[in-house]
Every structure is written in structure tokens, then in C-alpha cells.
Amino acid sequence: MSKIEKVLVTGKTHTTLSRSGNTSRGHNGSLDIELSTPGSAKPAHVFADTQPHPTAEQLFAGAWSACYIAALGLAAKELKVTIPADVSVDIEIDLGQTGNAYFLQAGLNVHLPGLPHEVATAIAHAADQICPYSKATRGNIDVYLNVQTA
């Protein structure tokens, strides 16, 4: 994979768990979506009317983070760990350029407060193996995973 020499745009989202589903918010207020999981009786998506419109990178980050946060729950269950109520995922998707070629890269910042760092890291890496978005990007774009417990 080629490293990005120049970042052109970054789409950022912050996704949290809620009683009605997952909520993704863009860092600049241009994205506010309530997301549901497949098979849920809740509405699939609720889009807030915001300006300016979200970028493709921000939409990708929001979809990936909603899938990944669900995978965190599955991974925690498999490891017999109770996931914290205030778990969150911040994803940044960069569109960048190296020479005349365009690339994407991603950063996943996983917040699992109150868990021992080793346990949180194990859950985050297991979720990375479960999440279809993580699988789809593996080997195709540069991705870093950062786990925080405080």
C-alpha cells in the first residue's frame, strides 16, 4: 500500500451506543444519524437536516463506526466481558494523494472506559476481525487502531 503524502479531506465521526440504536455525529455538525442494526424494529436511519452536507468520507466513517461498535458488543460477549455503557468509537477517513494517485486511510479510536487496557485491546482487535467494514478494508487501505480506557 502507498502512504498518503498529502491529505486532501478528512471525514470524522463519533459513534456512541444508545437505547434506540447507535448514534453517529460528524465533527463539524454536518452529520447526525441514528443507526440501527440489521433486523431491528427501529427505523433504519434518522438523518438530521444539517448544513453543509456530509462528505463521502464522513458517511463512510459513520457507517463503519456503527458496524464496528456493534462488533465491539459481539466481541465483548464472546470474551465474557460486560462492555461499558459509555463506549464510543471515533473514526477518521482521510482522502489523500501520493503523486497523481488518490488513496484512503483510516484511524479508529476506540474508547472502552473502565476496562483494563489489555482486555479493551483484546475486545477491539476481536471486533476488527468481526466487523465487515474492517474486513473489506483490510489490506486495501492503511488503518490504525488506537484503544483508550481512561
GROMACS .gro file of N, CA and C in nm:
model
  450
    1MET      N    1   0.084  -0.119   0.000
    1MET     CA    2   0.000   0.000   0.000
    1MET      C    3   0.087   0.123   0.000
    2SER      N    4   0.040   0.226  -0.065
    2SER     CA    5   0.112   0.353  -0.067
    2SER      C    6   0.066   0.440   0.047
    3LYS      N    7   0.159   0.508   0.107
    3LYS     CA    8   0.127   0.604   0.212
    3LYS      C    9   0.080   0.733   0.146
    4ILE      N   10  -0.013   0.797   0.211
    4ILE     CA   11  -0.063   0.924   0.161
    4ILE      C   12   0.041   1.032   0.191
    5GLU      N   13   0.078   1.106   0.089
    5GLU     CA   14   0.172   1.216   0.107
    5GLU      C   15   0.100   1.346   0.145
    6LYS      N   16  -0.021   1.362   0.093
    6LYS     CA   17  -0.096   1.486   0.118
    6LYS      C   18  -0.242   1.452   0.143
    7VAL      N   19  -0.291   1.485   0.264
    7VAL     CA   20  -0.432   1.463   0.297
    7VAL      C   21  -0.512   1.578   0.239
    8LEU      N   22  -0.616   1.543   0.161
    8LEU     CA   23  -0.700   1.643   0.097
    8LEU      C   24  -0.824   1.676   0.180
    9VAL      N   25  -0.883   1.575   0.240
    9VAL     CA   26  -1.003   1.595   0.323
    9VAL      C   27  -1.012   1.480   0.423
   10THR      N   28  -1.065   1.510   0.541
   10THR     CA   29  -1.085   1.409   0.644
   10THR      C   30  -1.230   1.410   0.688
   11GLY      N   31  -1.291   1.292   0.688
   11GLY     CA   32  -1.426   1.275   0.740
   11GLY      C   33  -1.416   1.213   0.878
   12LYS      N   34  -1.473   1.277   0.979
   12LYS     CA   35  -1.464   1.229   1.116
   12LYS      C   36  -1.604   1.206   1.172
   13THR      N   37  -1.617   1.097   1.250
   13THR     CA   38  -1.743   1.074   1.320
   13THR      C   39  -1.715   1.026   1.462
   14HIS      N   40  -1.813   1.046   1.547
   14HIS     CA   41  -1.811   1.000   1.686
   14HIS      C   42  -1.938   0.918   1.703
   15THR      N   43  -1.924   0.788   1.734
   15THR     CA   44  -2.039   0.700   1.744
   15THR      C   45  -2.049   0.646   1.886
   16THR      N   46  -2.170   0.650   1.940
   16THR     CA   47  -2.197   0.601   2.075
   16THR      C   48  -2.312   0.502   2.071
   17LEU      N   49  -2.323   0.422   2.175
   17LEU     CA   50  -2.438   0.334   2.192
   17LEU      C   51  -2.551   0.414   2.253
   18SER      N   52  -2.674   0.380   2.215
   18SER     CA   53  -2.791   0.440   2.279
   18SER      C   54  -2.898   0.333   2.291
   19ARG      N   55  -3.001   0.361   2.367
   19ARG     CA   56  -3.108   0.263   2.386
   19ARG      C   57  -3.179   0.233   2.255
   20SER      N   58  -3.186   0.327   2.165
   20SER     CA   59  -3.260   0.308   2.040
   20SER      C   60  -3.171   0.265   1.925
   21GLY      N   61  -3.043   0.255   1.946
   21GLY     CA   62  -2.952   0.217   1.838
   21GLY      C   63  -2.820   0.287   1.858
   22ASN      N   64  -2.745   0.303   1.753
   22ASN     CA   65  -2.618   0.373   1.757
   22ASN      C   66  -2.636   0.511   1.698
   23THR      N   67  -2.562   0.607   1.751
   23THR     CA   68  -2.571   0.744   1.701
   23THR      C   69  -2.435   0.787   1.652
   24SER      N   70  -2.429   0.835   1.525
   24SER     CA   71  -2.304   0.887   1.468
   24SER      C   72  -2.320   1.036   1.446
   25ARG      N   73  -2.218   1.109   1.488
   25ARG     CA   74  -2.218   1.254   1.469
   25ARG      C   75  -2.088   1.295   1.403
   26GLY      N   76  -2.098   1.382   1.305
   26GLY     CA   77  -1.980   1.436   1.241
   26GLY      C   78  -1.916   1.541   1.327
   27HIS      N   79  -1.787   1.560   1.309
   27HIS     CA   80  -1.714   1.654   1.395
   27HIS      C   81  -1.753   1.799   1.369
   28ASN      N   82  -1.808   1.829   1.252
   28ASN     CA   83  -1.841   1.969   1.222
   28ASN      C   84  -1.992   1.993   1.216
   29GLY      N   85  -2.070   1.898   1.269
   29GLY     CA   86  -2.214   1.916   1.272
   29GLY      C   87  -2.284   1.885   1.142
   30SER      N   88  -2.212   1.833   1.042
   30SER     CA   89  -2.276   1.808   0.913
   30SER      C   90  -2.333   1.668   0.903
   31LEU      N   91  -2.325   1.589   1.010
   31LEU     CA   92  -2.378   1.453   1.008
   31LEU      C   93  -2.434   1.422   1.145
   32ASP      N   94  -2.557   1.378   1.150
   32ASP     CA   95  -2.621   1.337   1.275
   32ASP      C   96  -2.719   1.229   1.238
   33ILE      N   97  -2.679   1.103   1.255
   33ILE     CA   98  -2.758   0.990   1.209
   33ILE      C   99  -2.782   0.894   1.324
   34GLU      N  100  -2.904   0.848   1.339
   34GLU     CA  101  -2.932   0.739   1.431
   34GLU      C  102  -2.938   0.612   1.348
   35LEU      N  103  -2.851   0.517   1.379
   35LEU     CA  104  -2.837   0.395   1.300
   35LEU      C  105  -2.891   0.276   1.376
   36SER      N  106  -2.948   0.181   1.304
   36SER     CA  107  -2.997   0.059   1.368
   36SER      C  108  -2.918  -0.060   1.316
   37THR      N  109  -2.932  -0.171   1.385
   37THR     CA  110  -2.866  -0.292   1.341
   37THR      C  111  -2.962  -0.373   1.254
   38PRO      N  112  -2.910  -0.460   1.167
   38PRO     CA  113  -2.998  -0.542   1.083
   38PRO      C  114  -3.096  -0.622   1.168
   39GLY      N  115  -3.222  -0.625   1.125
   39GLY     CA  116  -3.325  -0.699   1.197
   39GLY      C  117  -3.391  -0.621   1.308
   40SER      N  118  -3.347  -0.498   1.332
   40SER     CA  119  -3.404  -0.416   1.438
   40SER      C  120  -3.539  -0.361   1.394
   41ALA      N  121  -3.632  -0.352   1.487
   41ALA     CA  122  -3.764  -0.296   1.458
   41ALA      C  123  -3.761  -0.144   1.452
   42LYS      N  124  -3.653  -0.084   1.497
   42LYS     CA  125  -3.641   0.062   1.497
   42LYS      C  126  -3.621   0.113   1.354
   43PRO      N  127  -3.650   0.242   1.328
   43PRO     CA  128  -3.623   0.298   1.195
   43PRO      C  129  -3.476   0.280   1.158
   44ALA      N  130  -3.452   0.252   1.031
   44ALA     CA  131  -3.315   0.223   0.986
   44ALA      C  132  -3.221   0.341   1.008
   45HIS      N  133  -3.259   0.458   0.963
   45HIS     CA  134  -3.171   0.574   0.975
   45HIS      C  135  -3.256   0.699   1.000
   46VAL      N  136  -3.205   0.786   1.081
   46VAL     CA  137  -3.267   0.916   1.101
   46VAL      C  138  -3.161   1.020   1.067
   47PHE      N  139  -3.184   1.095   0.961
   47PHE     CA  140  -3.088   1.196   0.918
   47PHE      C  141  -3.136   1.332   0.965
   48ALA      N  142  -3.051   1.404   1.033
   48ALA     CA  143  -3.085   1.541   1.074
   48ALA      C  144  -3.055   1.635   0.957
   49ASP      N  145  -3.139   1.734   0.937
   49ASP     CA  146  -3.119   1.830   0.830
   49ASP      C  147  -3.010   1.928   0.872
   50THR      N  148  -2.892   1.910   0.822
   50THR     CA  149  -2.779   1.991   0.862
   50THR      C  150  -2.708   2.047   0.741
   51GLN      N  151  -2.636   2.151   0.760
   51GLN     CA  152  -2.556   2.213   0.655
   51GLN      C  153  -2.416   2.235   0.707
   52PRO      N  154  -2.309   2.228   0.633
   52PRO     CA  155  -2.309   2.178   0.496
   52PRO      C  156  -2.330   2.028   0.493
   53HIS      N  157  -2.352   1.974   0.376
   53HIS     CA  158  -2.377   1.831   0.360
   53HIS      C  159  -2.253   1.751   0.397
   54PRO      N  160  -2.274   1.630   0.450
   54PRO     CA  161  -2.158   1.546   0.486
   54PRO      C  162  -2.082   1.501   0.362
   55THR      N  163  -1.955   1.473   0.381
   55THR     CA  164  -1.872   1.423   0.271
   55THR      C  165  -1.886   1.272   0.262
   56ALA      N  166  -1.844   1.214   0.151
   56ALA     CA  167  -1.844   1.069   0.135
   56ALA      C  168  -1.757   1.005   0.242
   57GLU      N  169  -1.646   1.068   0.276
   57GLU     CA  170  -1.556   1.015   0.379
   57GLU      C  171  -1.625   1.012   0.515
   58GLN      N  172  -1.705   1.114   0.544
   58GLN     CA  173  -1.777   1.119   0.671
   58GLN      C  174  -1.887   1.014   0.675
   59LEU      N  175  -1.958   0.993   0.563
   59LEU     CA  176  -2.061   0.889   0.559
   59LEU      C  177  -1.999   0.751   0.576
   60PHE      N  178  -1.884   0.728   0.512
   60PHE     CA  179  -1.814   0.601   0.525
   60PHE      C  180  -1.771   0.580   0.670
   61ALA      N  181  -1.717   0.683   0.731
   61ALA     CA  182  -1.674   0.675   0.871
   61ALA      C  183  -1.794   0.645   0.961
   62GLY      N  184  -1.907   0.708   0.936
   62GLY     CA  185  -2.026   0.684   1.017
   62GLY      C  186  -2.078   0.542   1.005
   63ALA      N  187  -2.083   0.490   0.882
   63ALA     CA  188  -2.130   0.353   0.860
   63ALA      C  189  -2.033   0.253   0.923
   64TRP      N  190  -1.903   0.275   0.902
   64TRP     CA  191  -1.802   0.183   0.958
   64TRP      C  192  -1.808   0.184   1.110
   65SER      N  193  -1.819   0.305   1.170
   65SER     CA  194  -1.818   0.312   1.316
   65SER      C  195  -1.942   0.248   1.376
   66ALA      N  196  -2.058   0.259   1.310
   66ALA     CA  197  -2.178   0.194   1.360
   66ALA      C  198  -2.164   0.042   1.355
   67CYS      N  199  -2.107  -0.010   1.249
   67CYS     CA  200  -2.083  -0.154   1.235
   67CYS      C  201  -1.980  -0.199   1.339
   68TYR      N  202  -1.874  -0.121   1.353
   68TYR     CA  203  -1.765  -0.158   1.443
   68TYR      C  204  -1.810  -0.156   1.590
   69ILE      N  205  -1.892  -0.058   1.627
   69ILE     CA  206  -1.937  -0.052   1.766
   69ILE      C  207  -2.029  -0.171   1.798
   70ALA      N  208  -2.105  -0.217   1.700
   70ALA     CA  209  -2.186  -0.338   1.718
   70ALA      C  210  -2.094  -0.459   1.733
   71ALA      N  211  -1.986  -0.463   1.654
   71ALA     CA  212  -1.888  -0.572   1.663
   71ALA      C  213  -1.819  -0.573   1.799
   72LEU      N  214  -1.798  -0.455   1.859
   72LEU     CA  215  -1.740  -0.449   1.994
   72LEU      C  216  -1.830  -0.524   2.092
   73GLY      N  217  -1.960  -0.505   2.081
   73GLY     CA  218  -2.054  -0.574   2.169
   73GLY      C  219  -2.047  -0.725   2.152
   74LEU      N  220  -2.038  -0.770   2.026
   74LEU     CA  221  -2.027  -0.914   1.999
   74LEU      C  222  -1.896  -0.970   2.053
   75ALA      N  223  -1.787  -0.896   2.031
   75ALA     CA  224  -1.656  -0.941   2.078
   75ALA      C  225  -1.653  -0.948   2.230
   76ALA      N  226  -1.709  -0.849   2.296
   76ALA     CA  227  -1.712  -0.848   2.443
   76ALA      C  228  -1.793  -0.967   2.494
   77LYS      N  229  -1.905  -0.995   2.429
   77LYS     CA  230  -1.988  -1.108   2.470
   77LYS      C  231  -1.911  -1.239   2.454
   78GLU      N  232  -1.839  -1.254   2.342
   78GLU     CA  233  -1.759  -1.376   2.319
   78GLU      C  234  -1.651  -1.391   2.425
   79LEU      N  235  -1.594  -1.278   2.470
   79LEU     CA  236  -1.489  -1.281   2.572
   79LEU      C  237  -1.545  -1.277   2.715
   80LYS      N  238  -1.678  -1.278   2.725
   80LYS     CA  239  -1.747  -1.277   2.854
   80LYS      C  240  -1.711  -1.153   2.938
   81VAL      N  241  -1.713  -1.038   2.870
   81VAL     CA  242  -1.683  -0.911   2.934
   81VAL      C  243  -1.804  -0.820   2.914
   82THR      N  244  -1.842  -0.749   3.018
   82THR     CA  245  -1.950  -0.651   3.006
   82THR      C  246  -1.892  -0.524   2.948
   83ILE      N  247  -1.947  -0.481   2.836
   83ILE     CA  248  -1.897  -0.360   2.770
   83ILE      C  249  -1.949  -0.238   2.846
   84PRO      N  250  -1.866  -0.135   2.863
   84PRO     CA  251  -1.910  -0.015   2.935
   84PRO      C  252  -2.026   0.056   2.863
   85ALA      N  253  -2.115   0.116   2.940
   85ALA     CA  254  -2.228   0.187   2.882
   85ALA      C  255  -2.184   0.308   2.800
   86ASP      N  256  -2.069   0.366   2.833
   86ASP     CA  257  -2.023   0.487   2.764
   86ASP      C  258  -1.916   0.457   2.659
   87VAL      N  259  -1.922   0.337   2.599
   87VAL     CA  260  -1.829   0.303   2.491
   87VAL      C  261  -1.855   0.397   2.373
   88SER      N  262  -1.748   0.431   2.302
   88SER     CA  263  -1.763   0.512   2.182
   88SER      C  264  -1.651   0.479   2.084
   89VAL      N  265  -1.674   0.514   1.959
   89VAL     CA  266  -1.576   0.494   1.853
   89VAL      C  267  -1.566   0.622   1.771
   90ASP      N  268  -1.445   0.671   1.756
   90ASP     CA  269  -1.419   0.786   1.669
   90ASP      C  270  -1.341   0.733   1.549
   91ILE      N  271  -1.394   0.756   1.431
   91ILE     CA  272  -1.325   0.711   1.309
   91ILE      C  273  -1.297   0.832   1.222
   92GLU      N  274  -1.176   0.834   1.168
   92GLU     CA  275  -1.135   0.937   1.072
   92GLU      C  276  -1.099   0.867   0.941
   93ILE      N  277  -1.158   0.914   0.833
   93ILE     CA  278  -1.126   0.864   0.700
   93ILE      C  279  -1.061   0.979   0.624
   94ASP      N  280  -0.937   0.958   0.583
   94ASP     CA  281  -0.865   1.059   0.504
   94ASP      C  282  -0.869   1.021   0.357
   95LEU      N  283  -0.899   1.119   0.274
   95LEU     CA  284  -0.879   1.107   0.130
   95LEU      C  285  -0.751   1.183   0.102
   96GLY      N  286  -0.657   1.115   0.040
   96GLY     CA  287  -0.529   1.179   0.017
   96GLY      C  288  -0.471   1.145  -0.117
   97GLN      N  289  -0.354   1.201  -0.139
   97GLN     CA  290  -0.290   1.188  -0.270
   97GLN      C  291  -0.142   1.160  -0.251
   98THR      N  292  -0.090   1.074  -0.337
   98THR     CA  293   0.053   1.048  -0.349
   98THR      C  294   0.083   1.057  -0.498
   99GLY      N  295   0.158   1.156  -0.537
   99GLY     CA  296   0.176   1.180  -0.681
   99GLY      C  297   0.043   1.212  -0.743
  100ASN      N  298   0.007   1.140  -0.849
  100ASN     CA  299  -0.122   1.160  -0.916
  100ASN      C  300  -0.227   1.060  -0.871
  101ALA      N  301  -0.193   0.974  -0.775
  101ALA     CA  302  -0.285   0.870  -0.730
  101ALA      C  303  -0.357   0.914  -0.602
  102TYR      N  304  -0.482   0.869  -0.590
  102TYR     CA  305  -0.565   0.901  -0.474
  102TYR      C  306  -0.583   0.775  -0.388
  103PHE      N  307  -0.584   0.794  -0.255
  103PHE     CA  308  -0.594   0.684  -0.162
  103PHE      C  309  -0.680   0.723  -0.043
  104LEU      N  310  -0.726   0.622   0.029
  104LEU     CA  311  -0.793   0.641   0.157
  104LEU      C  312  -0.705   0.583   0.266
  105GLN      N  313  -0.718   0.637   0.386
  105GLN     CA  314  -0.659   0.578   0.505
  105GLN      C  315  -0.755   0.604   0.619
  106ALA      N  316  -0.745   0.522   0.724
  106ALA     CA  317  -0.842   0.533   0.832
  106ALA      C  318  -0.775   0.520   0.968
  107GLY      N  319  -0.835   0.586   1.065
  107GLY     CA  320  -0.794   0.574   1.204
  107GLY      C  321  -0.916   0.543   1.288
  108LEU      N  322  -0.908   0.437   1.368
  108LEU     CA  323  -1.014   0.400   1.460
  108LEU      C  324  -0.966   0.424   1.601
  109ASN      N  325  -1.036   0.510   1.674
  109ASN     CA  326  -1.008   0.538   1.814
  109ASN      C  327  -1.122   0.482   1.896
  110VAL      N  328  -1.092   0.376   1.971
  110VAL     CA  329  -1.192   0.302   2.047
  110VAL      C  330  -1.181   0.342   2.194
  111HIS      N  331  -1.294   0.382   2.252
  111HIS     CA  332  -1.298   0.426   2.392
  111HIS      C  333  -1.378   0.323   2.472
  112LEU      N  334  -1.309   0.248   2.556
  112LEU     CA  335  -1.371   0.148   2.644
  112LEU      C  336  -1.333   0.181   2.788
  113PRO      N  337  -1.392   0.288   2.844
  113PRO     CA  338  -1.352   0.335   2.976
  113PRO      C  339  -1.382   0.234   3.086
  114GLY      N  340  -1.287   0.227   3.180
  114GLY     CA  341  -1.305   0.144   3.297
  114GLY      C  342  -1.256   0.000   3.282
  115LEU      N  343  -1.223  -0.042   3.161
  115LEU     CA  344  -1.172  -0.178   3.141
  115LEU      C  345  -1.020  -0.178   3.151
  116PRO      N  346  -0.961  -0.288   3.195
  116PRO     CA  347  -0.815  -0.298   3.187
  116PRO      C  348  -0.771  -0.286   3.041
  117HIS      N  349  -0.660  -0.218   3.017
  117HIS     CA  350  -0.617  -0.191   2.880
  117HIS      C  351  -0.600  -0.319   2.798
  118GLU      N  352  -0.548  -0.425   2.860
  118GLU     CA  353  -0.527  -0.550   2.787
  118GLU      C  354  -0.661  -0.609   2.743
  119VAL      N  355  -0.761  -0.601   2.828
  119VAL     CA  356  -0.894  -0.653   2.796
  119VAL      C  357  -0.957  -0.569   2.686
  120ALA      N  358  -0.950  -0.437   2.699
  120ALA     CA  359  -1.006  -0.347   2.597
  120ALA      C  360  -0.939  -0.369   2.462
  121THR      N  361  -0.808  -0.388   2.462
  121THR     CA  362  -0.735  -0.412   2.337
  121THR      C  363  -0.778  -0.544   2.274
  122ALA      N  364  -0.796  -0.646   2.356
  122ALA     CA  365  -0.841  -0.776   2.305
  122ALA      C  366  -0.980  -0.763   2.241
  123ILE      N  367  -1.069  -0.688   2.306
  123ILE     CA  368  -1.204  -0.667   2.251
  123ILE      C  369  -1.196  -0.589   2.120
  124ALA      N  370  -1.116  -0.483   2.117
  124ALA     CA  371  -1.103  -0.401   1.996
  124ALA      C  372  -1.049  -0.482   1.878
  125HIS      N  373  -0.950  -0.566   1.902
  125HIS     CA  374  -0.893  -0.646   1.794
  125HIS      C  375  -0.989  -0.757   1.751
  126ALA      N  376  -1.062  -0.814   1.845
  126ALA     CA  377  -1.162  -0.915   1.810
  126ALA      C  378  -1.274  -0.850   1.727
  127ALA      N  379  -1.316  -0.731   1.763
  127ALA     CA  380  -1.418  -0.659   1.687
  127ALA      C  381  -1.370  -0.630   1.545
  128ASP      N  382  -1.241  -0.600   1.532
  128ASP     CA  383  -1.183  -0.575   1.400
  128ASP      C  384  -1.192  -0.699   1.311
  129GLN      N  385  -1.186  -0.817   1.371
  129GLN     CA  386  -1.198  -0.942   1.296
  129GLN      C  387  -1.344  -0.973   1.261
  130ILE      N  388  -1.439  -0.920   1.339
  130ILE     CA  389  -1.582  -0.944   1.317
  130ILE      C  390  -1.643  -0.846   1.217
  131CYS      N  391  -1.608  -0.719   1.228
  131CYS     CA  392  -1.672  -0.611   1.151
  131CYS      C  393  -1.650  -0.626   1.000
  132PRO      N  394  -1.758  -0.633   0.921
  132PRO     CA  395  -1.744  -0.645   0.776
  132PRO      C  396  -1.671  -0.526   0.711
  133TYR      N  397  -1.685  -0.405   0.766
  133TYR     CA  398  -1.614  -0.290   0.710
  133TYR      C  399  -1.464  -0.305   0.732
  134SER      N  400  -1.426  -0.353   0.849
  134SER     CA  401  -1.284  -0.377   0.876
  134SER      C  402  -1.230  -0.484   0.783
  135LYS      N  403  -1.308  -0.588   0.761
  135LYS     CA  404  -1.266  -0.694   0.669
  135LYS      C  405  -1.251  -0.641   0.527
  136ALA      N  406  -1.344  -0.557   0.484
  136ALA     CA  407  -1.343  -0.505   0.348
  136ALA      C  408  -1.223  -0.415   0.321
  137THR      N  409  -1.179  -0.344   0.424
  137THR     CA  410  -1.068  -0.251   0.405
  137THR      C  411  -0.932  -0.314   0.431
  138ARG      N  412  -0.930  -0.428   0.501
  138ARG     CA  413  -0.803  -0.492   0.539
  138ARG      C  414  -0.719  -0.523   0.415
  139GLY      N  415  -0.597  -0.471   0.416
  139GLY     CA  416  -0.506  -0.494   0.305
  139GLY      C  417  -0.528  -0.399   0.188
  140ASN      N  418  -0.633  -0.318   0.195
  140ASN     CA  419  -0.664  -0.225   0.086
  140ASN      C  420  -0.628  -0.081   0.118
  141ILE      N  421  -0.638  -0.045   0.246
  141ILE     CA  422  -0.602   0.090   0.288
  141ILE      C  423  -0.525   0.081   0.419
  142ASP      N  424  -0.447   0.182   0.450
  142ASP     CA  425  -0.377   0.188   0.578
  142ASP      C  426  -0.478   0.220   0.687
  143VAL      N  427  -0.475   0.142   0.795
  143VAL     CA  428  -0.568   0.160   0.907
  143VAL      C  429  -0.488   0.149   1.036
  144TYR      N  430  -0.513   0.241   1.129
  144TYR     CA  431  -0.455   0.226   1.262
  144TYR      C  432  -0.569   0.213   1.362
  145LEU      N  433  -0.543   0.137   1.468
  145LEU     CA  434  -0.640   0.114   1.573
  145LEU      C  435  -0.579   0.160   1.704
  146ASN      N  436  -0.647   0.253   1.772
  146ASN     CA  437  -0.600   0.308   1.898
  146ASN      C  438  -0.706   0.280   2.004
  147VAL      N  439  -0.666   0.219   2.115
  147VAL     CA  440  -0.760   0.183   2.222
  147VAL      C  441  -0.731   0.269   2.344
  148GLN      N  442  -0.837   0.330   2.397
  148GLN     CA  443  -0.826   0.414   2.517
  148GLN      C  444  -0.920   0.361   2.624
  149THR      N  445  -0.873   0.358   2.748
  149THR     CA  446  -0.954   0.307   2.858
  149THR      C  447  -0.982   0.412   2.966
  150ALA      N  448  -0.925   0.528   2.952
  150ALA     CA  449  -0.946   0.634   3.053
  150ALA      C  450  -1.045   0.736   3.003
   0.00000   0.00000   0.00000
